[in-house]
Structures are given as C-alpha cells and as structure tokens.
XYZ file of C-alpha atoms in Angstrom:
672
model
C -2.112 39.182 -7.789
C -4.223 40.515 -4.897
C -3.825 44.319 -4.922
C -0.587 43.679 -6.859
C 1.196 43.713 -3.497
C 4.710 42.217 -3.823
C 4.383 40.745 -0.332
C 1.602 38.437 -1.510
C 3.635 37.147 -4.453
C 4.947 34.025 -2.624
C 1.393 33.050 -1.688
C 0.032 33.574 -5.187
C 2.975 31.618 -6.572
C 2.234 28.762 -4.154
C -1.427 28.738 -5.236
C -0.530 28.647 -8.934
C 2.162 25.997 -8.287
C -0.309 23.761 -6.435
C -2.815 24.108 -9.246
C -0.118 23.387 -11.837
C 0.995 20.311 -9.881
C -2.528 18.904 -9.969
C -2.747 19.404 -13.729
C 0.737 18.039 -14.402
C 0.003 14.919 -12.332
C -3.164 14.340 -14.365
C -1.767 15.107 -17.809
C 1.543 13.256 -17.520
C -0.115 10.028 -16.337
C 2.552 9.682 -13.677
C 1.922 6.700 -11.376
C 4.437 8.073 -8.870
C 2.276 11.176 -8.197
C -0.512 9.126 -6.634
C -1.307 11.843 -4.077
C -2.288 14.326 -6.814
C -3.088 12.454 -10.048
C -6.732 11.595 -9.333
C -8.137 13.558 -12.272
C -6.448 11.281 -14.834
C -8.755 8.412 -13.861
C -12.007 10.373 -14.165
C -14.401 10.781 -17.139
C -14.329 13.897 -19.315
C -17.082 15.685 -17.391
C -14.891 15.871 -14.316
C -12.119 17.497 -16.343
C -14.491 20.328 -17.265
C -15.481 20.755 -13.610
C -11.834 20.744 -12.604
C -11.055 23.305 -15.288
C -13.883 25.535 -14.055
C -12.578 25.252 -10.508
C -9.077 26.129 -11.677
C -10.420 29.185 -13.482
C -12.183 30.337 -10.315
C -8.941 29.905 -8.372
C -7.068 32.026 -10.890
C -9.758 34.738 -10.905
C -9.877 34.862 -7.098
C -6.181 35.749 -7.026
C -6.892 39.025 -8.814
C -9.701 40.182 -6.525
C -9.263 41.082 -2.853
C -11.372 38.955 -0.577
C -13.440 40.278 2.283
C -12.562 37.566 4.766
C -15.400 38.490 7.152
C -17.840 37.133 4.588
C -15.943 33.855 4.683
C -15.593 33.430 8.427
C -17.070 30.352 10.074
C -19.400 30.949 13.013
C -18.949 27.658 14.882
C -18.721 28.810 18.494
C -21.957 27.060 19.433
C -21.791 23.284 19.851
C -25.192 23.127 18.173
C -23.885 24.749 14.992
C -20.955 22.318 14.933
C -23.329 19.409 15.456
C -25.567 20.580 12.599
C -22.587 20.858 10.254
C -21.270 17.432 11.293
C -24.651 15.688 10.929
C -25.212 17.352 7.536
C -21.800 16.072 6.458
C -22.788 12.605 7.680
C -25.858 12.659 5.437
C -23.642 13.583 2.502
C -21.202 10.774 3.371
C -24.087 8.324 3.346
C -25.352 9.528 -0.022
C -21.965 9.264 -1.752
C -20.784 6.066 -0.022
C -18.398 3.950 -2.038
C -18.987 0.419 -3.323
C -15.431 -0.489 -4.337
C -13.046 -1.349 -1.500
C -9.683 -1.877 -3.158
C -7.788 0.522 -0.895
C -6.640 -0.753 2.478
C -7.718 -4.310 3.316
C -11.410 -3.759 2.632
C -12.187 -6.942 0.709
C -10.028 -9.041 3.026
C -11.970 -7.816 6.061
C -15.327 -8.396 4.380
C -14.242 -11.973 3.719
C -12.921 -12.481 7.253
C -15.951 -10.970 8.962
C -18.364 -12.859 6.717
C -17.159 -16.348 7.690
C -19.665 -16.864 10.457
C -18.531 -17.343 14.041
C -14.908 -17.995 13.027
C -12.845 -14.905 12.289
C -9.321 -13.539 12.610
C -8.959 -11.311 15.666
C -6.184 -8.921 14.662
C -4.221 -7.931 17.757
C -3.555 -4.351 16.630
C -7.272 -3.430 16.408
C -8.997 -5.263 19.278
C -11.722 -2.755 20.095
C -12.603 -1.891 16.509
C -13.133 -5.542 15.627
C -15.423 -6.085 18.611
C -17.551 -3.091 17.566
C -18.009 -4.473 14.048
C -18.841 -7.935 15.420
C -21.369 -6.465 17.852
C -23.133 -4.597 15.039
C -23.131 -7.736 12.878
C -24.687 -9.682 15.734
C -27.370 -7.015 16.172
C -28.099 -7.166 12.446
C -28.804 -10.883 12.654
C -25.609 -12.792 11.909
C -21.994 -12.833 10.804
C -22.601 -12.684 7.055
C -20.630 -10.701 4.511
C -23.659 -8.494 3.800
C -23.957 -7.639 7.492
C -20.204 -7.038 7.680
C -20.480 -4.487 4.859
C -23.429 -2.758 6.521
C -21.596 -2.705 9.869
C -18.443 -1.202 8.386
C -20.345 1.406 6.430
C -22.483 2.369 9.418
C -19.403 2.808 11.587
C -17.670 4.748 8.798
C -20.462 7.338 8.454
C -21.033 7.723 12.221
C -17.272 8.099 12.726
C -17.305 10.850 10.090
C -19.925 12.792 12.061
C -17.844 12.493 15.248
C -14.621 13.451 13.465
C -16.122 16.523 11.804
C -17.522 17.706 15.119
C -14.130 17.180 16.772
C -12.211 18.901 13.974
C -14.472 21.945 14.099
C -14.003 22.037 17.868
C -10.227 21.747 17.458
C -10.331 24.684 15.033
C -12.083 26.812 17.693
C -9.501 25.996 20.362
C -6.475 26.239 18.093
C -7.210 29.513 16.314
C -8.904 32.791 17.173
C -12.123 33.742 15.422
C -11.496 35.025 11.925
C -9.614 33.945 8.815
C -7.020 31.803 10.638
C -9.763 29.660 12.188
C -11.472 29.392 8.819
C -8.179 28.452 7.189
C -7.630 25.697 9.750
C -11.212 24.427 9.457
C -10.948 24.272 5.663
C -7.610 22.458 5.925
C -9.014 19.879 8.335
C -12.332 19.280 6.582
C -11.514 19.609 2.865
C -9.085 16.735 3.290
C -8.465 13.369 1.684
C -9.477 11.764 4.980
C -13.095 12.452 3.954
C -12.958 9.184 1.984
C -12.701 7.280 5.280
C -16.227 8.377 6.153
C -18.012 7.501 2.917
C -18.710 3.873 3.782
C -15.023 2.948 3.783
C -14.427 -0.671 4.803
C -11.609 -0.575 7.364
C -11.075 0.226 11.041
C -9.357 3.592 10.598
C -12.563 5.668 10.616
C -13.120 4.477 14.207
C -9.514 5.335 15.063
C -9.981 8.850 13.685
C -13.154 9.290 15.768
C -11.375 8.231 18.966
C -8.067 9.999 18.262
C -9.628 13.353 17.332
C -11.680 13.114 20.517
C -8.432 12.609 22.451
C -6.705 15.564 20.776
C -9.723 17.840 21.226
C -10.121 16.939 24.904
C -6.374 17.362 25.488
C -6.334 20.839 23.903
C -9.421 21.726 25.904
C -7.763 20.511 29.116
C -4.652 22.585 28.404
C -6.916 25.605 28.107
C -9.126 25.224 31.210
C -7.191 22.595 33.260
C -10.329 20.501 33.780
C -11.310 16.890 33.035
C -7.919 15.230 32.597
C -9.700 11.931 33.239
C -11.649 12.488 30.018
C -8.390 12.974 28.099
C -6.962 9.738 29.518
C -10.166 7.848 28.756
C -10.120 9.093 25.157
C -6.486 8.007 24.832
C -7.238 4.517 26.150
C -10.195 4.212 23.773
C -7.983 5.328 20.871
C -5.374 2.687 21.710
C -8.122 0.099 22.024
C -9.433 1.001 18.564
C -5.930 0.723 17.076
C -2.635 0.300 18.874
C -0.963 2.886 16.636
C -2.498 5.492 18.986
C 0.183 4.454 21.486
C 2.508 6.868 19.702
C 0.704 9.549 21.739
C 2.096 8.038 24.948
C 4.797 10.712 25.379
C 2.203 13.470 25.100
C -0.048 11.713 27.620
C 2.905 11.286 29.992
C 3.564 15.016 29.723
C -0.051 15.850 30.623
C 0.056 13.578 33.668
C 3.403 14.938 34.884
C 2.238 18.491 34.417
C -0.912 17.747 36.411
C 1.205 16.254 39.195
C 3.510 19.271 39.192
C 0.545 21.610 39.746
C -0.477 19.657 42.810
C 3.086 19.324 44.105
C 4.944 22.593 43.508
C 8.281 20.985 44.376
C 7.955 18.969 41.175
C 7.005 21.987 39.054
C 9.941 21.840 36.725
C 9.999 21.666 32.946
C 13.377 19.950 33.246
C 11.744 17.168 35.264
C 9.145 16.631 32.557
C 11.838 16.581 29.909
C 13.981 14.144 31.912
C 11.129 11.711 32.567
C 10.038 11.868 28.930
C 13.643 11.327 27.905
C 13.959 8.241 30.117
C 10.749 6.807 28.651
C 12.030 7.532 25.150
C 15.404 5.870 25.804
C 13.748 2.810 27.320
C 11.446 2.646 24.323
C 14.398 2.785 21.914
C 16.222 0.049 23.851
C 13.165 -2.227 23.851
C 12.632 -1.502 20.162
C 16.143 -2.576 19.183
C 15.906 -5.765 21.253
C 12.594 -6.722 19.690
C 13.824 -5.821 16.208
C 16.867 -8.064 16.548
C 15.085 -11.011 18.161
C 11.557 -11.256 16.784
C 10.864 -11.691 13.086
C 7.204 -10.688 13.531
C 8.389 -7.402 15.024
C 11.169 -6.826 12.505
C 8.911 -7.015 9.455
C 6.637 -4.281 10.824
C 9.424 -1.741 10.329
C 11.322 -0.521 7.300
C 15.059 -1.231 7.069
C 17.044 1.977 7.474
C 19.121 2.077 4.282
C 18.586 -1.020 2.114
C 15.063 -2.296 1.482
C 14.042 -5.936 1.563
C 14.316 -8.185 -1.482
C 10.862 -7.427 -2.894
C 11.629 -3.676 -2.958
C 15.340 -3.029 -2.336
C 14.977 0.689 -3.069
C 12.349 1.178 -0.337
C 13.870 1.980 3.074
C 13.554 4.627 5.784
C 16.233 6.762 4.138
C 15.274 6.351 0.496
C 13.904 8.575 -2.233
C 10.971 6.207 -2.803
C 9.854 6.455 0.815
C 10.298 10.230 0.921
C 8.253 10.558 -2.277
C 5.468 8.503 -0.706
C 5.420 10.718 2.396
C 5.166 13.840 0.235
C 2.314 12.236 -1.712
C 0.519 11.332 1.515
C 0.795 14.883 2.861
C -0.539 16.291 -0.406
C -3.373 13.745 -0.428
C -4.473 14.533 3.139
C -3.828 18.295 3.004
C -3.836 19.511 -0.639
C -3.041 23.082 0.436
C 0.221 22.087 2.152
C 2.427 24.032 -0.275
C 0.402 27.215 0.317
C 0.659 26.776 4.089
C 4.432 26.415 3.806
C 4.561 29.604 1.748
C 2.543 31.344 4.478
C 5.035 30.238 7.083
C 8.058 31.308 5.033
C 6.461 34.671 4.279
C 5.623 35.171 7.968
C 9.139 34.228 9.096
C 10.875 36.555 6.674
C 8.419 39.456 7.090
C 7.388 39.382 10.752
C 10.064 37.420 12.582
C 9.846 37.695 16.363
C 12.178 36.613 19.130
C 11.913 32.935 20.042
C 9.720 32.175 23.068
C 9.598 29.069 25.256
C 7.231 26.353 24.172
C 3.730 26.778 25.553
C 2.071 23.714 27.148
C -0.101 23.318 24.056
C 2.897 23.532 21.749
C 4.865 21.032 23.843
C 1.896 18.639 23.817
C 1.669 18.859 20.015
C 5.449 18.476 19.665
C 5.307 15.218 21.636
C 2.273 14.008 19.659
C 4.112 14.834 16.437
C 7.287 13.106 17.592
C 5.372 9.863 17.997
C 3.218 10.132 14.888
C 6.040 11.190 12.560
C 8.231 8.361 13.898
C 5.412 5.965 13.018
C 5.098 7.495 9.547
C 8.812 7.259 8.857
C 9.597 3.851 10.334
C 6.560 1.599 9.791
C 6.682 -0.422 6.585
C 3.670 0.229 4.323
C 3.677 -3.434 3.313
C 1.003 -3.009 0.647
C 2.376 0.355 -0.496
C 1.569 3.710 1.074
C -0.823 4.636 -1.740
C -3.016 1.688 -0.761
C -2.073 1.795 2.937
C -2.747 5.557 3.108
C -5.496 4.997 5.688
C -3.014 3.499 8.169
C -0.811 6.599 7.972
C -3.469 9.293 7.549
C -3.650 10.181 11.245
C 0.117 10.684 11.551
C 0.066 14.048 9.754
C -2.658 15.613 11.913
C -0.540 16.560 14.996
C 2.224 18.182 12.873
C -0.431 20.209 11.041
C -1.903 21.525 14.304
C 1.587 22.365 15.524
C 2.275 24.144 12.249
C -0.823 26.308 12.708
C 0.514 27.525 16.056
C 3.264 29.207 14.049
C 0.715 31.040 11.888
C -1.056 32.907 14.694
C 0.813 36.193 14.168
C 0.164 36.467 10.434
C -1.780 39.551 9.437
C -5.487 38.700 9.098
C -5.851 40.772 5.979
C -3.202 38.685 4.228
C -4.988 35.510 5.311
C -8.324 36.857 4.121
C -6.890 37.511 0.672
C -5.762 33.911 0.269
C -8.772 32.134 1.811
C -10.926 31.840 -1.309
C -8.259 30.398 -3.657
C -6.959 28.165 -0.861
C -10.443 26.788 -0.140
C -11.175 26.205 -3.822
C -7.929 24.271 -4.293
C -8.609 22.070 -1.260
C -12.137 21.368 -2.470
C -11.279 20.531 -6.079
C -8.256 18.381 -5.123
C -10.171 16.442 -2.462
C -13.225 16.272 -4.714
C -11.151 14.645 -7.455
C -9.759 12.108 -4.962
C -13.242 11.236 -3.722
C -14.653 10.954 -7.249
C -11.758 8.726 -8.353
C -12.597 6.260 -5.582
C -16.386 6.521 -5.575
C -16.679 5.881 -9.323
C -16.127 2.127 -9.784
C -14.249 2.192 -13.095
C -12.059 5.072 -11.942
C -11.312 3.255 -8.669
C -10.247 0.167 -10.622
C -7.982 2.151 -12.943
C -6.429 4.067 -10.070
C -5.770 0.842 -8.158
C -4.133 -0.722 -11.222
C -1.920 2.357 -11.477
C -0.893 1.917 -7.831
C -0.022 -1.736 -8.471
C 2.174 -0.812 -11.430
C 3.917 1.855 -9.362
C 4.892 -0.467 -6.509
C 5.594 -3.517 -8.663
C 6.893 -6.514 -6.691
C 6.361 -4.799 -3.308
C 2.603 -5.149 -3.669
C 2.103 -8.778 -4.776
C -0.933 -9.269 -2.526
C -2.624 -6.372 -4.309
C -2.137 -8.042 -7.687
C -3.713 -11.246 -6.379
C -6.582 -9.265 -4.841
C -7.219 -7.380 -8.087
C -7.176 -10.594 -10.152
C -9.777 -12.148 -7.841
C -11.786 -8.908 -7.900
C -11.936 -8.919 -11.712
C -12.913 -12.593 -11.696
C -15.796 -11.964 -9.279
C -16.915 -9.010 -11.416
C -17.115 -11.318 -14.419
C -14.313 -9.506 -16.277
C -12.542 -12.653 -17.493
C -10.556 -10.826 -20.175
C -9.389 -8.217 -17.689
C -8.317 -10.973 -15.326
C -6.378 -12.787 -18.081
C -4.609 -9.564 -19.047
C -3.731 -8.904 -15.429
C -2.423 -12.448 -14.923
C -0.222 -12.027 -18.001
C 1.109 -8.797 -16.526
C 1.720 -10.576 -13.209
C 3.677 -13.331 -14.931
C 6.137 -10.705 -16.164
C 6.396 -8.906 -12.840
C 6.631 -12.057 -10.727
C 8.683 -14.621 -12.688
C 9.439 -16.400 -9.402
C 5.824 -17.647 -9.342
C 6.767 -19.941 -12.220
C 9.679 -21.237 -10.163
C 7.252 -22.011 -7.341
C 5.114 -24.063 -9.715
C 8.212 -25.929 -10.895
C 9.197 -26.588 -7.283
C 5.899 -28.277 -6.391
C 6.000 -30.263 -9.639
C 9.423 -31.613 -8.611
C 8.141 -32.313 -5.102
C 5.156 -34.286 -6.422
C 7.564 -36.433 -8.489
C 9.725 -37.055 -5.389
C 12.707 -35.242 -6.927
C 13.749 -33.755 -3.618
C 17.303 -32.633 -4.320
C 16.414 -30.569 -7.436
C 13.437 -29.199 -5.479
C 15.721 -28.215 -2.591
C 18.097 -26.452 -4.972
C 15.246 -24.487 -6.556
C 13.757 -23.599 -3.150
C 17.104 -22.234 -1.981
C 17.399 -20.122 -5.139
C 13.947 -18.636 -4.510
C 14.803 -17.990 -0.859
C 17.987 -16.140 -1.825
C 15.910 -13.823 -4.009
C 13.429 -13.013 -1.222
C 14.025 -14.376 2.267
C 10.866 -12.682 3.595
C 8.347 -14.252 1.247
C 6.242 -16.807 3.088
C 5.739 -19.005 -0.015
C 9.484 -19.597 -0.298
C 9.892 -20.346 3.410
C 6.973 -22.766 3.165
C 8.637 -24.443 0.174
C 11.842 -25.020 2.164
C 9.828 -26.377 5.080
C 8.078 -28.825 2.769
C 11.183 -30.142 1.047
C 13.091 -30.585 4.318
C 10.048 -32.407 5.677
C 10.235 -34.842 2.748
C 13.965 -35.251 3.324
C 13.226 -35.852 7.044
C 15.564 -33.028 8.064
C 13.108 -31.906 10.689
C 15.201 -29.254 12.434
C 15.407 -27.301 9.171
C 11.808 -28.091 8.326
C 10.594 -26.693 11.672
C 12.774 -23.594 11.288
C 11.381 -22.615 7.896
C 7.801 -23.572 8.711
C 7.909 -21.439 11.864
C 9.330 -18.442 9.993
C 6.658 -18.822 7.319
C 3.911 -19.022 9.985
C 5.323 -15.914 11.671
C 4.859 -14.019 8.408
C 1.507 -15.639 7.535
C -0.042 -16.760 10.830
C -3.550 -17.123 9.411
C -2.695 -19.249 6.358
C -4.609 -22.462 6.968
C -2.830 -24.578 4.345
C 0.573 -23.572 5.693
C -0.559 -24.562 9.196
C -1.901 -27.835 7.800
C 1.436 -28.687 6.185
C 3.298 -27.914 9.391
C 0.793 -30.038 11.315
C 1.444 -32.955 8.936
C 5.166 -32.520 9.524
C 4.645 -32.695 13.285
C 2.564 -35.883 12.877
C 5.429 -37.435 10.904
C 7.776 -36.531 13.768
C 5.425 -38.072 16.332
C 4.810 -34.724 18.055
C 1.103 -35.428 18.144
C -0.134 -32.959 20.772
C 1.620 -30.081 18.998
C 0.311 -31.303 15.648
C -3.252 -31.424 16.935
C -3.076 -27.854 18.257
C -1.661 -26.551 14.962
C -4.302 -28.402 12.932
C -7.139 -27.200 15.168
C -5.915 -23.620 14.568
C -5.866 -24.273 10.830
C -9.401 -25.688 11.060
C -10.551 -22.524 12.863
C -9.433 -20.407 9.897
C -10.817 -22.851 7.280
C -13.597 -24.874 8.930
C -14.743 -26.523 5.672
C -11.314 -27.647 4.451
C -11.447 -31.445 4.275
C -7.656 -31.913 4.106
C -7.255 -30.175 7.467
C -10.029 -32.262 9.010
C -8.366 -35.423 7.737
C -5.147 -34.316 9.409
C -6.990 -33.810 12.710
C -8.530 -37.276 12.352
C -5.110 -38.805 11.634
C -3.591 -37.088 14.699
C -6.373 -38.522 16.892
C -5.773 -41.956 15.340
C -2.051 -41.793 16.092
C -2.947 -40.865 19.680
C -5.189 -43.987 19.888
C -8.292 -41.797 20.109
C -10.306 -43.859 17.633
C -13.716 -42.507 18.634
C -12.501 -38.983 17.857
C -11.195 -40.184 14.503
C -14.608 -41.669 13.724
C -16.307 -38.407 14.686
C -14.057 -36.503 12.257
C -14.958 -39.047 9.550
C -18.660 -38.467 10.263
C -18.105 -34.698 9.940
C -16.476 -35.260 6.559
C -19.455 -37.358 5.435
C -21.809 -34.553 6.493
C -19.872 -32.194 4.211
C -19.680 -34.792 1.413
C -21.453 -38.133 1.664
C -18.827 -39.663 -0.639
C -15.836 -38.067 1.100
C -12.669 -40.053 0.212
C -10.986 -38.744 3.366
C -13.924 -39.916 5.483
C -13.682 -43.412 3.987
C -9.936 -43.470 4.557
C -10.313 -42.571 8.242
C -13.061 -45.162 8.680
C -10.811 -47.698 6.957
C -7.893 -47.322 9.375
C -10.212 -47.355 12.405
C -11.856 -50.552 11.090
C -8.460 -52.198 10.709
C -7.578 -51.200 14.247
C -10.828 -52.882 15.398
C -9.952 -56.020 13.356
C -12.968 -55.504 11.087
C -11.469 -56.384 7.705
C -14.893 -56.559 6.039
C -15.762 -52.982 7.008
C -12.257 -51.825 6.046
C -12.667 -53.426 2.623
C -16.024 -51.681 2.146
C -14.500 -48.269 2.848
C -11.509 -49.126 0.628
C -13.831 -49.811 -2.306
C -15.608 -46.524 -1.724
C -12.253 -44.748 -1.610
C -11.268 -46.350 -4.941
C -14.503 -45.098 -6.467
C -14.438 -41.495 -5.164
C -10.778 -40.709 -4.547
C -9.391 -40.813 -8.076
C -8.477 -37.118 -8.131
C -6.437 -37.230 -4.920
C -2.660 -37.015 -5.014
C -2.344 -39.962 -2.612
C -4.667 -42.193 -4.656
C -2.027 -44.466 -6.182
C -0.138 -44.887 -2.915
C -3.309 -45.773 -1.000
C -4.262 -48.405 -3.600
C -0.830 -50.010 -3.336
C -0.768 -49.943 0.466
C -4.271 -51.301 1.132
C -4.719 -53.397 -1.995
C -4.377 -56.568 0.059
C -7.857 -55.947 1.484
C -9.400 -57.161 -1.779
C -7.444 -60.397 -1.819
C-alpha cells in the first residue's frame, strides 16, 4: 500500500474491491451486474487490455504519487474549450452504429416517416431540434434522422465536457481534489451518450449541465441569475424531467429576493416556502396518481410491482440493485469515493456547520433528482433505460464532493492514479461493449434475459433487429425463447382465432383470464374492448378501449378498432376524429382509410367517401377497399351497373380479406 501507511488501507481496499468487482462481474457471467459486467461481452483482446490496466492499478498502489504532476490546469476557458473540442473529435471517430439501448430504433423509425411523426410531450424542444436539422439536411428520412441525432449527440458532448470541466473549477480548489472531480465527471459511463447515441438525453445533459454550472457560478459571484433561469427553462424544454430542479430554482429566486429586501432575509422563510411547494406537489401527485391511468403508470408501485414484474417496486431488492448498478455504471469509482468519505469522517471529523448556499442548492437539486430515480418506473428496464436516469446521480455526486474538501491533499494525490485508471478501464469496457456491434447485441440479449417479462418490447425490438440484419436463425432462436417467457402470447393468438369464428363467450372468458394476469398490458385491454364490441356491450367496450389507448396512444391499429366500434355505435364524429388520428400515425394503412371512408359514408358525405376510394386506388389500383367504398356510393346514387362493376372487381381482388365471404353474401344480389 502507499508508503505502507495504515491510514490509507481503507482506500487501497476500496480500489482492490472495485477492481475485483469488475472481474467477478465479467467472469461469473452475471446478468444482474449489468453496471459492471461489460468485459464479458468483449473479444479476447479486450481482456488482455483490461488485465494490463488492472496490473497498472495494482502497481500504482505500491508507489507514492506526486499529485502535482497529475493536476489539471483548466482555469482558462480556452484550455477547457480545447479539451472539450478534442473530446468531440474522439466521440465522432468512435460513434456507435447499434442503437439497442434506450428507444434509438423506435425514434429513427418515427422520425423517418416523413412529415408525420409522434410529438412526445415530455421532450418538446429536443424533438423540434432534431426535426429542424432533418429539414436542413433535405427531408424527414431515416438517414437524415440518424445524421441529425448523431450530430446533436457529438455537439452535446462538447458542451457537456466544457460544462463539467467548468463545474470542477467552481466546485473544488486547484489541486488533486479538482482533478479527482474532473476524472469522476469525465471518465463516466455518460460518455456513451455523446458517441452518436440516438436519443434526446445528450441534449438534456448539455442544457442541464449548463444550468448547474451557471447556478454554481451565480452562487459564487451573485451575477446573472437570469442566465440560470434561462438555462433551467431550456433544460425543461429539452426534457420535462429537468423540472425536478424546481425546488433549487425556487431557492435561488427567494434568496435573490431576500438580498433586495432585507426584511425577507430569513433561511426559515426559504425553508417554509420550499416546504409549501413540496407539500402542494405531493398532494397534486397523489390526486393524479389515483385518478389518471396515464400518470399512474409512469411511477413504480411502492411495495408490490405490477403483474409483469411483481418483484419490482420502489421498496424492492430488484430496484435497489438497479440503482446500485446505475451508480457504478455512471461513476465507476463510487466505492473509492465512499471510502474517502468514511476515512475523512473517522480521521478528521469537524463540528457540523450550517449549510452553505451552494450546499443547500445541491441538496434541493438532489432531492428532486433522487426522487425521480427512486419513483419513476424504468418501463423497459433500467439497464436499457439508463440514459433516462443518468442525470439523476450528478447533483448527489457534486454534493458529495463538498464533503471531501477538507481531506488532506497528499492522501488524495496518492489515490489519484489508481482511481483514474479504474474509471478509465471500467468506462472504456462499457463503451467498447456498446460500440462493437456483436458485443452490443450480446449485452442487450443479457439485459433482456435479466428483466424477463418486464421488458417485452425489448424482445420484440431485438427480434425485428435480427430479422433486418438477415440473421434468420438468430431470430428463430429468439422467438423460441420468447415463447417460453411469454406464454400468454399464445393465449392472445387463441383469443383472436375464437373471435374470427364468432365464438364470443369463450373469447370473453380467455380475455378475462389474460387481463387477470396483467391488467396493464395494452394487448389484453384491447382484446376485451374487441370482444365487448362484438357482444355490443359498448360501455365495457369503450372502457377497455380507452384504457388500452391511454397505455398505447400511438398504436394505429388499436385506434382503428376503437374507431370501428364508434361507427357501430353511430358516434360518427368521434369515430372520424379517432380514425384521422390513426391515419396520421399510419398514413399508408388501407384498413384505416377504409374506416374513414365508411365514417364519411355514414355521415352522408359521399364525395368524401369517393375521395378516400380514389386515394386507395392511388396506393393500389386494384384496392378491394376502394372498390367496396365505390360500390356503396354507387348504390346510394342508384347506379346498380356501376355497383356491380365494383363488386366484380372486389370478388377478383379481395379473396384474402377476412370480410370476403360476408361481402359476397350481402351484395351477391347485384349479379342477379
């Protein structure tokens, strides 16, 4: 150990323990250690590099480090800019081409649909930025969407690195503590967000780190509060999760007011106002949670998880394990930092002092971010949804570093080299595991196995991904694995088979059984809506359709089925609005267009029905749906000859349709 000093033993132990944890996670092939097991997915060459890095860590523990040789000179904004731009060039060179984490492929699909796209309410500003770049590139294609996302990702990385270096200057004095903080912030798993990552969180990090930097700067010189507020508003515009900084922003505003009005200069006043805001927020939260399904499903249940993952709740071992993994993924040296704090507390304890303005600001930031981390449901699993939660651990880290200011610089200098090496090799393994295509696939498959039924959408995504890659055998193997993990999918197939044979009571029984197993799965709610629609129990049909749409508001076929139900009920204006929404999400779906045409027909808008038929013929000159719409309009105009012509065309081209037999029976008289 360094100088064989017993006081450094806890730190050396923490270093060795962190290194051992990385090796154990790789060698045991544990899916549950997703925050540390990156090496297991990499080729042999990376194992040798990792082993070399581990050897250097071990050797550095036995040699005292001259920390002055390892001190960052980043006082000048120019030096920070050079470092950040250099990092940006590196991000560009190592950019990823596999986007299985987060919702990368989903967003590429959504943004590549032309003018029609899903405007997600939680990320309004970020979406507009991507769309603006796509427009500048020449159109809303998937290729332009990828280029837009990757451009924003790399540029965001430059901004974030500049901000993080600036935060390190403000938060720590020059020397080993500043270097330690800079290494912690930069040699982090968040680096992946800036290597061409397809998601909106790189933009959020750029805006949020700007807010935190400007806030810390304001607390130091008491200038430019307007810039802090602007950065906060931009952060919230990029992603509404930034609203968890609202308590900290309120504190800054109240403190500014108290400086101008001495009568209000009271910490108790700030605490009381913040407390009132917090209580109101809790009250509104509980009301929304109890009354709105779309709000309820955003949050984790407190003690018992939902049907798909009953062991995953706020107060559960599974959730706690995920949080620990996330912390280790973002800040690999976390265990060493904790050892530093424990060593400092036991060796150099000082009397407690009141919270400084900076500390109180970071406490309030941490209160919001940690609440978000603990309570929000990582619907697709935290290992895949890590990007959503990555920002939540930044404020607590900065607060933690405030507690390290009194640690002896010599002690810090002795631990800097091994600490830096561990952060680099751990983060390097994470980056390599996601940049290398085969490794990224294997890691994603491991994540799917770990979460099981909680992450069904990921299984579907991965099956489609393998199909598009031409790996038909891999897709078949995955589908076989899915059949074992999701036996209820077979029940869903049986349900629609019963429905197609008009066996409504057995179908209703099966749908209720599926619903009892998982009352939050949209497929099962949709099934109940469909069977009640066939049974003409429209109150129940509307109830289940509306719950299903709440959970899957952008599912065009679900909206189409609900629209058909509304047509059956004679609620034509509502039906038309629902079907137009469905058409927006799937503009080339002929079944939806037929529904729109039928709604216009029922509303006696025959010209509109004919226009829909013409649109169908443009898509397919032999469109059975187009002929069917023309047929009913012709009958309405008493043109039996024209109706018969379209009927014959329907007979010729509509053989594969489910309504084929019924249509032949109903309009067969036209040939008489």
